[in-house]
PDB file of C-alpha atoms in Angstrom:
ATOM      1  CA  MET A 101       9.704  10.469  26.877  1.00  0.00           C
ATOM      2  CA  ALA A 102       7.190  13.224  27.585  1.00  0.00           C
ATOM      3  CA  ASN A 103       7.659  16.723  26.311  1.00  0.00           C
ATOM      4  CA  ALA A 104       8.236  18.944  29.336  1.00  0.00           C
ATOM      5  CA  SER A 105       5.967  21.727  28.097  1.00  0.00           C
ATOM      6  CA  SER A 106       2.980  19.557  27.221  1.00  0.00           C
ATOM      7  CA  GLY A 107       3.257  16.255  29.091  1.00  0.00           C
ATOM      8  CA  ILE A 108       2.727  14.419  25.778  1.00  0.00           C
ATOM      9  CA  ALA A 109       5.051  11.477  25.110  1.00  0.00           C
ATOM     10  CA  VAL A 110       6.004   9.881  21.803  1.00  0.00           C
ATOM     11  CA  GLY A 111       5.611   6.105  22.166  1.00  0.00           C
ATOM     12  CA  ASP A 112       8.445   3.700  21.353  1.00  0.00           C
ATOM     13  CA  GLU A 113       6.332   2.059  18.634  1.00  0.00           C
ATOM     14  CA  CYS A 114       6.140   5.431  16.849  1.00  0.00           C
ATOM     15  CA  LYS A 115       9.906   5.722  16.770  1.00  0.00           C
ATOM     16  CA  MET A 116      10.343   2.096  15.680  1.00  0.00           C
ATOM     17  CA  LYS A 117       7.827   2.382  12.819  1.00  0.00           C
ATOM     18  CA  PHE A 118       9.353   5.678  11.714  1.00  0.00           C
ATOM     19  CA  LEU A 119      12.805   4.076  11.528  1.00  0.00           C
ATOM     20  CA  GLU A 120      11.314   1.217   9.475  1.00  0.00           C
ATOM     21  CA  LEU A 121       9.839   3.765   7.066  1.00  0.00           C
ATOM     22  CA  LYS A 122      13.100   5.688   6.874  1.00  0.00           C
ATOM     23  CA  ALA A 123      15.611   2.832   6.608  1.00  0.00           C
ATOM     24  CA  LYS A 124      13.650   0.031   4.945  1.00  0.00           C
ATOM     25  CA  ARG A 125      10.874   1.971   3.192  1.00  0.00           C
ATOM     26  CA  SER A 126       8.458  -0.493   4.792  1.00  0.00           C
ATOM     27  CA  TYR A 127       5.603   2.032   4.657  1.00  0.00           C
ATOM     28  CA  ARG A 128       4.575   4.932   2.413  1.00  0.00           C
ATOM     29  CA  PHE A 129       3.142   6.843   5.364  1.00  0.00           C
ATOM     30  CA  ILE A 130       2.358   6.617   9.060  1.00  0.00           C
ATOM     31  CA  VAL A 131      -0.555   8.371  10.772  1.00  0.00           C
ATOM     32  CA  PHE A 132      -0.196   9.116  14.481  1.00  0.00           C
ATOM     33  CA  LYS A 133      -2.756  10.286  17.011  1.00  0.00           C
ATOM     34  CA  ILE A 134      -2.664  11.527  20.585  1.00  0.00           C
ATOM     35  CA  GLU A 135      -4.248   8.922  22.833  1.00  0.00           C
ATOM     36  CA  GLU A 136      -6.714  10.852  24.989  1.00  0.00           C
ATOM     37  CA  THR A 137      -6.338   8.742  28.135  1.00  0.00           C
ATOM     38  CA  SER A 138      -2.538   8.491  28.256  1.00  0.00           C
ATOM     39  CA  TYR A 139      -1.560  11.720  26.437  1.00  0.00           C
ATOM     40  CA  GLN A 140       0.832   9.680  24.325  1.00  0.00           C
ATOM     41  CA  VAL A 141       1.400   9.776  20.576  1.00  0.00           C
ATOM     42  CA  VAL A 142       0.593   6.324  19.137  1.00  0.00           C
ATOM     43  CA  VAL A 143       0.525   4.759  15.669  1.00  0.00           C
ATOM     44  CA  GLU A 144      -2.964   4.790  14.145  1.00  0.00           C
ATOM     45  CA  LYS A 145      -2.363   3.659  10.554  1.00  0.00           C
ATOM     46  CA  LEU A 146       0.488   2.305   8.454  1.00  0.00           C
ATOM     47  CA  GLY A 147       0.307   2.972   4.719  1.00  0.00           C
ATOM     48  CA  GLN A 148       1.644   0.154   2.560  1.00  0.00           C
ATOM     49  CA  PRO A 149       4.536   0.975   0.167  1.00  0.00           C
ATOM     50  CA  ASN A 150       2.228   0.930  -2.884  1.00  0.00           C
ATOM     51  CA  GLU A 151      -0.203   3.480  -1.404  1.00  0.00           C
ATOM     52  CA  LYS A 152      -0.285   7.077  -2.614  1.00  0.00           C
ATOM     53  CA  TYR A 153      -0.657  10.550  -1.134  1.00  0.00           C
ATOM     54  CA  ASP A 154      -4.416  10.405  -1.771  1.00  0.00           C
ATOM     55  CA  ASP A 155      -4.602   7.317   0.464  1.00  0.00           C
ATOM     56  CA  LEU A 156      -2.975   9.313   3.261  1.00  0.00           C
ATOM     57  CA  VAL A 157      -5.409  12.208   2.827  1.00  0.00           C
ATOM     58  CA  VAL A 158      -8.410   9.844   2.954  1.00  0.00           C
ATOM     59  CA  SER A 159      -7.123   8.318   6.198  1.00  0.00           C
ATOM     60  CA  LEU A 160      -7.043  11.693   7.996  1.00  0.00           C
ATOM     61  CA  PRO A 161     -10.263  12.323   9.932  1.00  0.00           C
ATOM     62  CA  PRO A 162     -12.143  15.473   8.891  1.00  0.00           C
ATOM     63  CA  SER A 163     -12.589  16.815  12.433  1.00  0.00           C
ATOM     64  CA  GLU A 164      -9.732  15.380  14.518  1.00  0.00           C
ATOM     65  CA  CYS A 165      -6.056  16.302  14.754  1.00  0.00           C
ATOM     66  CA  ARG A 166      -3.338  13.899  13.659  1.00  0.00           C
ATOM     67  CA  TYR A 167       0.362  13.750  12.845  1.00  0.00           C
ATOM     68  CA  ALA A 168       1.674  11.971   9.791  1.00  0.00           C
ATOM     69  CA  VAL A 169       4.921  11.274   8.010  1.00  0.00           C
ATOM     70  CA  PHE A 170       4.910  10.657   4.275  1.00  0.00           C
ATOM     71  CA  ASP A 171       7.704   9.243   2.110  1.00  0.00           C
ATOM     72  CA  LEU A 172       7.542  11.593  -0.872  1.00  0.00           C
ATOM     73  CA  ASP A 173       9.136  10.498  -4.154  1.00  0.00           C
ATOM     74  CA  PHE A 174       9.763  13.217  -6.728  1.00  0.00           C
ATOM     75  CA  THR A 175      11.872  14.123  -9.741  1.00  0.00           C
ATOM     76  CA  THR A 176      14.062  17.228  -9.700  1.00  0.00           C
ATOM     77  CA  ASP A 177      14.418  19.719 -12.550  1.00  0.00           C
ATOM     78  CA  GLU A 178      17.636  17.875 -13.434  1.00  0.00           C
ATOM     79  CA  ASN A 179      15.584  14.651 -13.887  1.00  0.00           C
ATOM     80  CA  CYS A 180      17.032  13.075 -10.737  1.00  0.00           C
ATOM     81  CA  GLN A 181      14.845  10.769  -8.606  1.00  0.00           C
ATOM     82  CA  LYS A 182      14.697  11.890  -4.954  1.00  0.00           C
ATOM     83  CA  SER A 183      12.838  10.934  -1.814  1.00  0.00           C
ATOM     84  CA  LYS A 184      12.126  13.052   1.272  1.00  0.00           C
ATOM     85  CA  ILE A 185      10.186  12.286   4.415  1.00  0.00           C
ATOM     86  CA  VAL A 186       7.624  14.995   5.097  1.00  0.00           C
ATOM     87  CA  PHE A 187       6.183  15.627   8.577  1.00  0.00           C
ATOM     88  CA  ILE A 188       2.544  16.778   8.615  1.00  0.00           C
ATOM     89  CA  ALA A 189       0.635  18.244  11.567  1.00  0.00           C
ATOM     90  CA  TRP A 190      -3.049  17.785  10.599  1.00  0.00           C
ATOM     91  CA  ALA A 191      -5.302  20.242  12.449  1.00  0.00           C
ATOM     92  CA  PRO A 192      -8.497  20.796  10.423  1.00  0.00           C
ATOM     93  CA  ASP A 193     -10.615  23.876  11.075  1.00  0.00           C
ATOM     94  CA  SER A 194     -13.425  21.686  12.423  1.00  0.00           C
ATOM     95  CA  SER A 195     -11.277  20.075  15.154  1.00  0.00           C
ATOM     96  CA  GLU A 196     -11.595  21.078  18.804  1.00  0.00           C
ATOM     97  CA  LEU A 197      -9.580  24.105  19.871  1.00  0.00           C
ATOM     98  CA  GLY A 198      -7.975  22.187  22.768  1.00  0.00           C
ATOM     99  CA  ALA A 199      -6.735  19.472  20.421  1.00  0.00           C
ATOM    100  CA  LYS A 200      -5.159  22.072  18.131  1.00  0.00           C
ATOM    101  CA  TRP A 201      -3.326  23.566  21.097  1.00  0.00           C
ATOM    102  CA  TYR A 202      -1.495  20.288  21.750  1.00  0.00           C
ATOM    103  CA  MET A 203      -0.463  19.729  18.116  1.00  0.00           C
ATOM    104  CA  PRO A 204       2.931  21.525  18.027  1.00  0.00           C
ATOM    105  CA  ALA A 205       4.236  20.070  21.313  1.00  0.00           C
ATOM    106  CA  PRO A 206       5.268  16.482  20.413  1.00  0.00           C
ATOM    107  CA  LYS A 207       6.718  17.676  17.105  1.00  0.00           C
ATOM    108  CA  ILE A 208       9.323  19.674  19.009  1.00  0.00           C
ATOM    109  CA  ASP A 209      10.280  16.739  21.243  1.00  0.00           C
ATOM    110  CA  SER A 210      10.180  14.127  18.496  1.00  0.00           C
ATOM    111  CA  GLY A 211      12.399  16.236  16.274  1.00  0.00           C
ATOM    112  CA  LYS A 212      15.310  15.372  18.556  1.00  0.00           C
ATOM    113  CA  SER A 213      15.116  11.686  17.708  1.00  0.00           C
ATOM    114  CA  TRP A 214      13.491  11.700  14.259  1.00  0.00           C
ATOM    115  CA  THR A 215      15.391  13.159  11.331  1.00  0.00           C
ATOM    116  CA  VAL A 216      12.800  14.390   8.864  1.00  0.00           C
ATOM    117  CA  PHE A 217      12.507  16.987   6.176  1.00  0.00           C
ATOM    118  CA  ARG A 218      10.122  19.587   7.571  1.00  0.00           C
ATOM    119  CA  LEU A 219       7.650  21.280   5.321  1.00  0.00           C
ATOM    120  CA  ASN A 220       4.971  23.532   6.715  1.00  0.00           C
ATOM    121  CA  CYS A 221       1.973  23.378   4.444  1.00  0.00           C
ATOM    122  CA  ARG A 222      -1.780  23.474   4.475  1.00  0.00           C
ATOM    123  CA  LEU A 223      -3.387  20.451   2.871  1.00  0.00           C
ATOM    124  CA  LEU A 224      -6.131  21.309   0.458  1.00  0.00           C
ATOM    125  CA  ILE A 225      -8.677  18.554   0.008  1.00  0.00           C
TER     126      ILE A 225
END
């Protein structure tokens, strides 16, 4: 379904792969891109369960925008093992201004069907 404000749709494969990450932990991360011809968010890369955060960072292009979800494992101050899914909107300074403009739009629409922990951050690499 396309986002009314941007005309960008989130493909069914994106939702299916996200649910596999969330329910089955089939992937450590998923990288999504906006397909230029169809203005649809599609799956670009699936990170295997044994991959790390550094593998995600390496898979993000240095001058193109992407979305990603990452299954983050961590230990709390109380020594309790936790896992949260983090949504990342990757918009490097060297990407085209027009591409950056589209970045927030599908996130708003996809938030209705994807339950994720949202963390706004700037990746330092």
